[in-house]
Amino acid sequence: MATILFSFAGSCIQKLQEIITEEAIKILGVKKDLKELQQTIKQIQYFLKDADRRSIEDSSASNWFGELRDAMYDADDIIDLARLKGSNLLGEYSSSSSSRKITTCSGFPLFSCFSTACTRHEIAVQIRSLNKRIEKIAELGKTFLKFEAESDGSITASNIRKTSYLVEPNLVGKEIIYATNKLVDLVLEHRENKIYKIGIVGTGGVGKTTLAQKLYNDHRVEGHFKQRAWICVSQQYSEVALLKEILRSIGVHYQGKSVGELQGKFAQAIEEKSFLLVLDDLWQSDVWTNLLRIPLHKAGHVTIVVTTRHDTIAKAVGVEYMHRVELMSEEVGWELLWKSMNINDEKEVYCLRDTGKEIVRKCGGLPLAIRVVASVLATKETTESNWQNILSSDAWSIKKLPVELSGALYLSYDQLPQNLKQCFLYCALYPEDWTMYRNDLVRHWIAEGFVEKHENQLMEDTAEEYYYELISRNLLLPDPLYFDQDRCKMHDLLRQLACHLSRDECFFGYPQSPEDKNMPKLRRISVVTEKEVDVLSYFDKQKFRVRTFMMFCYKSLAFDHSLCKRLPYVRVLDLGGSSLQTIPDYIGSLIHLRLLILSSTNITCLPESIGLLKNLQTLDLDDCAALHNLPLALTRLCNLRQLLLDGTPINQVPKGLARLKYLNQVTGFPISARSDNSSKMQDGWNLEELSPLSQLRNVYLIKLERATACSADPKLSDKKHLRCLELWCTECIDKPYSEENVSNIEKIFEQLIPPQNLEKLVIVNFFGRSFPTWLDISTHLSSVKILHLVDCKSCVYLPPIGQLSSLKYLKIRGASAVTKIGPEFIGFGVGIPGSTEAIAFPSLNGTDGEEDGVATMQKGEAPPPRMRLLPCLKILDLANCPKLRSLPWQLGQEATGLKKLRLRNVHSLKVVENLPFLSELLLIADCKDLQRVSGVPQVQELRVGACPNLMCVENLGNLQRLGVHRSMLEVSSLWMHGLQQQCKELHGEDLDVFDWT
């Protein structure tokens, strides 16, 4: 934890450098004192790196570090206090200087001279006292603990060497293949059992979850179960939350609050159905015996897979078969290491073999350990000497760490750059197996002061770099369903490491020991509870020095207004999801507050005192259903960076948003229907109020139909930081929009020209007849990676999206006025340097097309000659396109990377043919007119269902798996034998045929 303060000290030094020149500090007269404090912190900063490992093993060093930590946090608090007091005095001076009838004393009113002198004296005394305290702590470290100053040139984010590309490391060795096949056979053999239970056991990080995932996702298993659910069971699980998660997994959204009613709903949902349930990371057998056993007996057939570290848990659940996952052999571990690092040179693999195997031995054959060490090695040049340096690191042998956390796991933390260490440890505040969102982590890290400031770069961009670096080092695990990796989880062992290293200043869980002596020293509290009680009643009735207070409540949590008074130093206050109805005026006294989360609460208004929160950076008011007005004081939040209103029915806002010059994210931004100069409040903001906001990064505008075309240009094209733009109109349900409305909205959208750096564009419910012309100009959207066009029901033609060079994901839904998709959709493509060829959709690797039933694709309307299409497309989903008569021939000729094609409810399609590059999956469901599937020679798996006229399936030479829905049993007899015979002749194996439910 000492290295955390190394980085934190750097942050304090930077803050002091900024405020020393401010007018607010000059008027306090403490510039000299602050400079001395800055110098003292600079000197002590270099003791901290030496103290880090010693603080783990040496109790004296740990105590010294604790004293220094408290002093450094006090320094950070004093910086805020000095800035606030100075600003207040500056305000008094400005107001008094305009008065003619007041006798002044150095520019201040006579009656305020005494209070001004007291304020200056008070701040100066605090700074000098703290300075002496830190100097004394430093002297003790040098004299008695023999700490040595150590300079470090790599303490900033700019010096982080980006981790090189790491491949998916789990697919090595034959053991996991054999184990998967064995478990699949067991599941299929016992699939008719009323209940069949399998246990997968082994030490933490050995690969239990990986094996369970392979079993769960195996096509042979998937096809035999009507419903499936994967649930991670944390050590401190909530019965209510667990049951709700199971229900969500099987498509049931139920808001019951008691265990009994949720169990009943669960039993009803699976009654007489086949059900596969994975209970991952089980720590207590009562999840089965007390919670799930009775409702699961309602199912027709149930297979349960349990992963656990303990044999006793598996036995208590009553598993019929127990599979033990063993540690990796040296050879397999070495293969995992070099394949994880994407080392392809055989000579390089051979030269590093001996050192690599020694590293694997130090990892104890544990896959997780090997993987994180591979991530550490990937940050270095791939040389023998660098690998030897890692091998000889003292971090392998740190004592007084729990056995399962020492060695490779601690090494992966020890090798992190200073800034990333504190970000990694902060993740321990989230519950086990919690899905963490990138944007949430970014806000928290910035609010805590973990993120460095860089010229010409927003702190949000820097924090995102930290986030992706932690992912690349395998310390955070991204959700594979989202290509931009914007949500992640943390492996339970790595979370245990973070919890252990931050235990002196972080509390996580449910407070049950109010007499705990460490409570006053805590800096971060994360409360997890499902009880409807006042959490703070379990803590001492005293003020805490907490910087972060978070709540994860599975029921509506009662709220005590004394909270604000008892957390005077808080920077992050998360009350989201609580039963909070009002905000006390005292909220304005929280001068250090940076992040205030009130989402999904029952608040009806915000007090005007909120304007006193001069340091507030983020105000999260998402999904506050009872909140309709924002206070006038909102425009006094001079450091506000993010205002989140998504899902909140705001209809009264203050004028003057342009004063918030640091604002970079606004969501649910309501557009005004009219302008009333006589009032300080309005029903929304005008588009022109966006013009002065130069730091805008994410903008989500709603009610755009209320904007007026005569408004000033919002100048979005000048926003060099703008990454995400969402433009929403309100759907008109009662009657169609008038011609005047249509003309107006087309003019409004023409004004909203995005900058070239835009990466995500979403347009929803646009009711103009043609898309804005800037969508036709590829230079405006040259950086766009994600494009959503949703329910644009009046547009007759789609824009030329094919020429967007960076587009990776495309979603088109509800384009009901589009009658054909031809060359205009492709545009001119993207030119290839040095060639006359062009490429359409050069980067696209995923599309999601959904129509309401009118779009058709015209055959024979080819793009201009020498045009290549979709070279990077991997997955194509077409759903609810009942008039689509044929697939474009270019899909077979040009989409050379196509892996998966899924067709659902494409009723007019008669033939699927000539797809030579489709390699993994062809799925066809509810295509009523389909007659033939032919010429798909590379595809490995075919699934068909509800295609009653499919009379011919042929020329699928690489087909290995065939899934047939029971609705196809009769018609499939016409062609299944031919496919089986073909597979036997070409591959010498039987075609794997399974029921696709």
mmCIF file with all atom_site columns, N, CA and C in Angstrom, residues 185-206:
data_model
loop_
_atom_site.group_PDB
_atom_site.id
_atom_site.type_symbol
_atom_site.label_atom_id
_atom_site.label_alt_id
_atom_site.label_comp_id
_atom_site.label_asym_id
_atom_site.label_entity_id
_atom_site.label_seq_id
_atom_site.pdbx_PDB_ins_code
_atom_site.Cartn_x
_atom_site.Cartn_y
_atom_site.Cartn_z
_atom_site.occupancy
_atom_site.B_iso_or_equiv
_atom_site.pdbx_formal_charge
_atom_site.auth_seq_id
_atom_site.auth_comp_id
_atom_site.auth_asym_id
_atom_site.auth_atom_id
_atom_site.pdbx_PDB_model_num
ATOM 1  N N  . ASP A 1 185 ? -20.426 -36.365 -22.094 1.00 0.00 ? 185 ASP A N  1
ATOM 2  C CA . ASP A 1 185 ? -20.993 -37.720 -22.174 1.00 0.00 ? 185 ASP A CA 1
ATOM 3  C C  . ASP A 1 185 ? -21.837 -38.039 -20.957 1.00 0.00 ? 185 ASP A C  1
ATOM 4  N N  . LEU A 1 186 ? -21.366 -37.631 -19.774 1.00 0.00 ? 186 LEU A N  1
ATOM 5  C CA . LEU A 1 186 ? -22.115 -37.897 -18.547 1.00 0.00 ? 186 LEU A CA 1
ATOM 6  C C  . LEU A 1 186 ? -23.452 -37.148 -18.538 1.00 0.00 ? 186 LEU A C  1
ATOM 7  N N  . VAL A 1 187 ? -23.422 -35.891 -18.976 1.00 0.00 ? 187 VAL A N  1
ATOM 8  C CA . VAL A 1 187 ? -24.660 -35.099 -19.015 1.00 0.00 ? 187 VAL A CA 1
ATOM 9  C C  . VAL A 1 187 ? -25.669 -35.724 -19.972 1.00 0.00 ? 187 VAL A C  1
ATOM 10 N N  . LEU A 1 188 ? -25.198 -36.122 -21.156 1.00 0.00 ? 188 LEU A N  1
ATOM 11 C CA . LEU A 1 188 ? -26.109 -36.712 -22.133 1.00 0.00 ? 188 LEU A CA 1
ATOM 12 C C  . LEU A 1 188 ? -26.628 -38.066 -21.671 1.00 0.00 ? 188 LEU A C  1
ATOM 13 N N  . GLU A 1 189 ? -25.778 -38.825 -21.013 1.00 0.00 ? 189 GLU A N  1
ATOM 14 C CA . GLU A 1 189 ? -26.168 -40.153 -20.533 1.00 0.00 ? 189 GLU A CA 1
ATOM 15 C C  . GLU A 1 189 ? -27.266 -40.072 -19.470 1.00 0.00 ? 189 GLU A C  1
ATOM 16 N N  . HIS A 1 190 ? -27.233 -38.995 -18.667 1.00 0.00 ? 190 HIS A N  1
ATOM 17 C CA . HIS A 1 190 ? -28.179 -38.872 -17.550 1.00 0.00 ? 190 HIS A CA 1
ATOM 18 C C  . HIS A 1 190 ? -29.197 -37.752 -17.773 1.00 0.00 ? 190 HIS A C  1
ATOM 19 N N  . ARG A 1 191 ? -29.375 -37.333 -19.025 1.00 0.00 ? 191 ARG A N  1
ATOM 20 C CA . ARG A 1 191 ? -30.248 -36.189 -19.281 1.00 0.00 ? 191 ARG A CA 1
ATOM 21 C C  . ARG A 1 191 ? -31.720 -36.469 -18.971 1.00 0.00 ? 191 ARG A C  1
ATOM 22 N N  . GLU A 1 192 ? -32.101 -37.744 -18.900 1.00 0.00 ? 192 GLU A N  1
ATOM 23 C CA . GLU A 1 192 ? -33.487 -38.069 -18.575 1.00 0.00 ? 192 GLU A CA 1
ATOM 24 C C  . GLU A 1 192 ? -33.705 -38.231 -17.076 1.00 0.00 ? 192 GLU A C  1
ATOM 25 N N  . ASN A 1 193 ? -32.638 -38.139 -16.291 1.00 0.00 ? 193 ASN A N  1
ATOM 26 C CA . ASN A 1 193 ? -32.791 -38.227 -14.831 1.00 0.00 ? 193 ASN A CA 1
ATOM 27 C C  . ASN A 1 193 ? -33.620 -37.057 -14.317 1.00 0.00 ? 193 ASN A C  1
ATOM 28 N N  . LYS A 1 194 ? -34.340 -37.288 -13.243 1.00 0.00 ? 194 LYS A N  1
ATOM 29 C CA . LYS A 1 194 ? -35.085 -36.197 -12.621 1.00 0.00 ? 194 LYS A CA 1
ATOM 30 C C  . LYS A 1 194 ? -34.122 -35.095 -12.186 1.00 0.00 ? 194 LYS A C  1
ATOM 31 N N  . ILE A 1 195 ? -33.063 -35.461 -11.464 1.00 0.00 ? 195 ILE A N  1
ATOM 32 C CA . ILE A 1 195 ? -32.010 -34.521 -11.084 1.00 0.00 ? 195 ILE A CA 1
ATOM 33 C C  . ILE A 1 195 ? -30.676 -35.255 -11.154 1.00 0.00 ? 195 ILE A C  1
ATOM 34 N N  . TYR A 1 196 ? -29.718 -34.649 -11.847 1.00 0.00 ? 196 TYR A N  1
ATOM 35 C CA . TYR A 1 196 ? -28.367 -35.217 -11.926 1.00 0.00 ? 196 TYR A CA 1
ATOM 36 C C  . TYR A 1 196 ? -27.372 -34.101 -11.605 1.00 0.00 ? 196 TYR A C  1
ATOM 37 N N  . LYS A 1 197 ? -26.434 -34.389 -10.709 1.00 0.00 ? 197 LYS A N  1
ATOM 38 C CA . LYS A 1 197 ? -25.503 -33.354 -10.234 1.00 0.00 ? 197 LYS A CA 1
ATOM 39 C C  . LYS A 1 197 ? -24.050 -33.762 -10.470 1.00 0.00 ? 197 LYS A C  1
ATOM 40 N N  . ILE A 1 198 ? -23.282 -32.821 -11.016 1.00 0.00 ? 198 ILE A N  1
ATOM 41 C CA . ILE A 1 198 ? -21.850 -33.000 -11.276 1.00 0.00 ? 198 ILE A CA 1
ATOM 42 C C  . ILE A 1 198 ? -21.081 -31.964 -10.477 1.00 0.00 ? 198 ILE A C  1
ATOM 43 N N  . GLY A 1 199 ? -19.970 -32.354 -9.865  1.00 0.00 ? 199 GLY A N  1
ATOM 44 C CA . GLY A 1 199 ? -19.099 -31.427 -9.152  1.00 0.00 ? 199 GLY A CA 1
ATOM 45 C C  . GLY A 1 199 ? -17.767 -31.278 -9.853  1.00 0.00 ? 199 GLY A C  1
ATOM 46 N N  . ILE A 1 200 ? -17.304 -30.040 -10.005 1.00 0.00 ? 200 ILE A N  1
ATOM 47 C CA . ILE A 1 200 ? -15.962 -29.759 -10.538 1.00 0.00 ? 200 ILE A CA 1
ATOM 48 C C  . ILE A 1 200 ? -15.184 -29.087 -9.420  1.00 0.00 ? 200 ILE A C  1
ATOM 49 N N  . VAL A 1 201 ? -14.154 -29.755 -8.906  1.00 0.00 ? 201 VAL A N  1
ATOM 50 C CA . VAL A 1 201 ? -13.444 -29.252 -7.735  1.00 0.00 ? 201 VAL A CA 1
ATOM 51 C C  . VAL A 1 201 ? -11.970 -29.027 -8.062  1.00 0.00 ? 201 VAL A C  1
ATOM 52 N N  . GLY A 1 202 ? -11.346 -28.140 -7.290  1.00 0.00 ? 202 GLY A N  1
ATOM 53 C CA . GLY A 1 202 ? -9.930  -27.846 -7.468  1.00 0.00 ? 202 GLY A CA 1
ATOM 54 C C  . GLY A 1 202 ? -9.587  -26.539 -6.783  1.00 0.00 ? 202 GLY A C  1
ATOM 55 N N  . THR A 1 203 ? -8.306  -26.291 -6.652  1.00 0.00 ? 203 THR A N  1
ATOM 56 C CA . THR A 1 203 ? -7.854  -25.082 -5.975  1.00 0.00 ? 203 THR A CA 1
ATOM 57 C C  . THR A 1 203 ? -8.210  -23.832 -6.776  1.00 0.00 ? 203 THR A C  1
ATOM 58 N N  . GLY A 1 204 ? -8.199  -22.675 -6.148  1.00 0.00 ? 204 GLY A N  1
ATOM 59 C CA . GLY A 1 204 ? -8.529  -21.424 -6.820  1.00 0.00 ? 204 GLY A CA 1
ATOM 60 C C  . GLY A 1 204 ? -7.581  -21.128 -7.965  1.00 0.00 ? 204 GLY A C  1
ATOM 61 N N  . GLY A 1 205 ? -8.126  -20.713 -9.117  1.00 0.00 ? 205 GLY A N  1
ATOM 62 C CA . GLY A 1 205 ? -7.314  -20.347 -10.271 1.00 0.00 ? 205 GLY A CA 1
ATOM 63 C C  . GLY A 1 205 ? -6.852  -21.504 -11.115 1.00 0.00 ? 205 GLY A C  1
ATOM 64 N N  . VAL A 1 206 ? -7.345  -22.733 -10.832 1.00 0.00 ? 206 VAL A N  1
ATOM 65 C CA . VAL A 1 206 ? -6.855  -23.913 -11.547 1.00 0.00 ? 206 VAL A CA 1
ATOM 66 C C  . VAL A 1 206 ? -7.610  -24.160 -12.849 1.00 0.00 ? 206 VAL A C  1
#
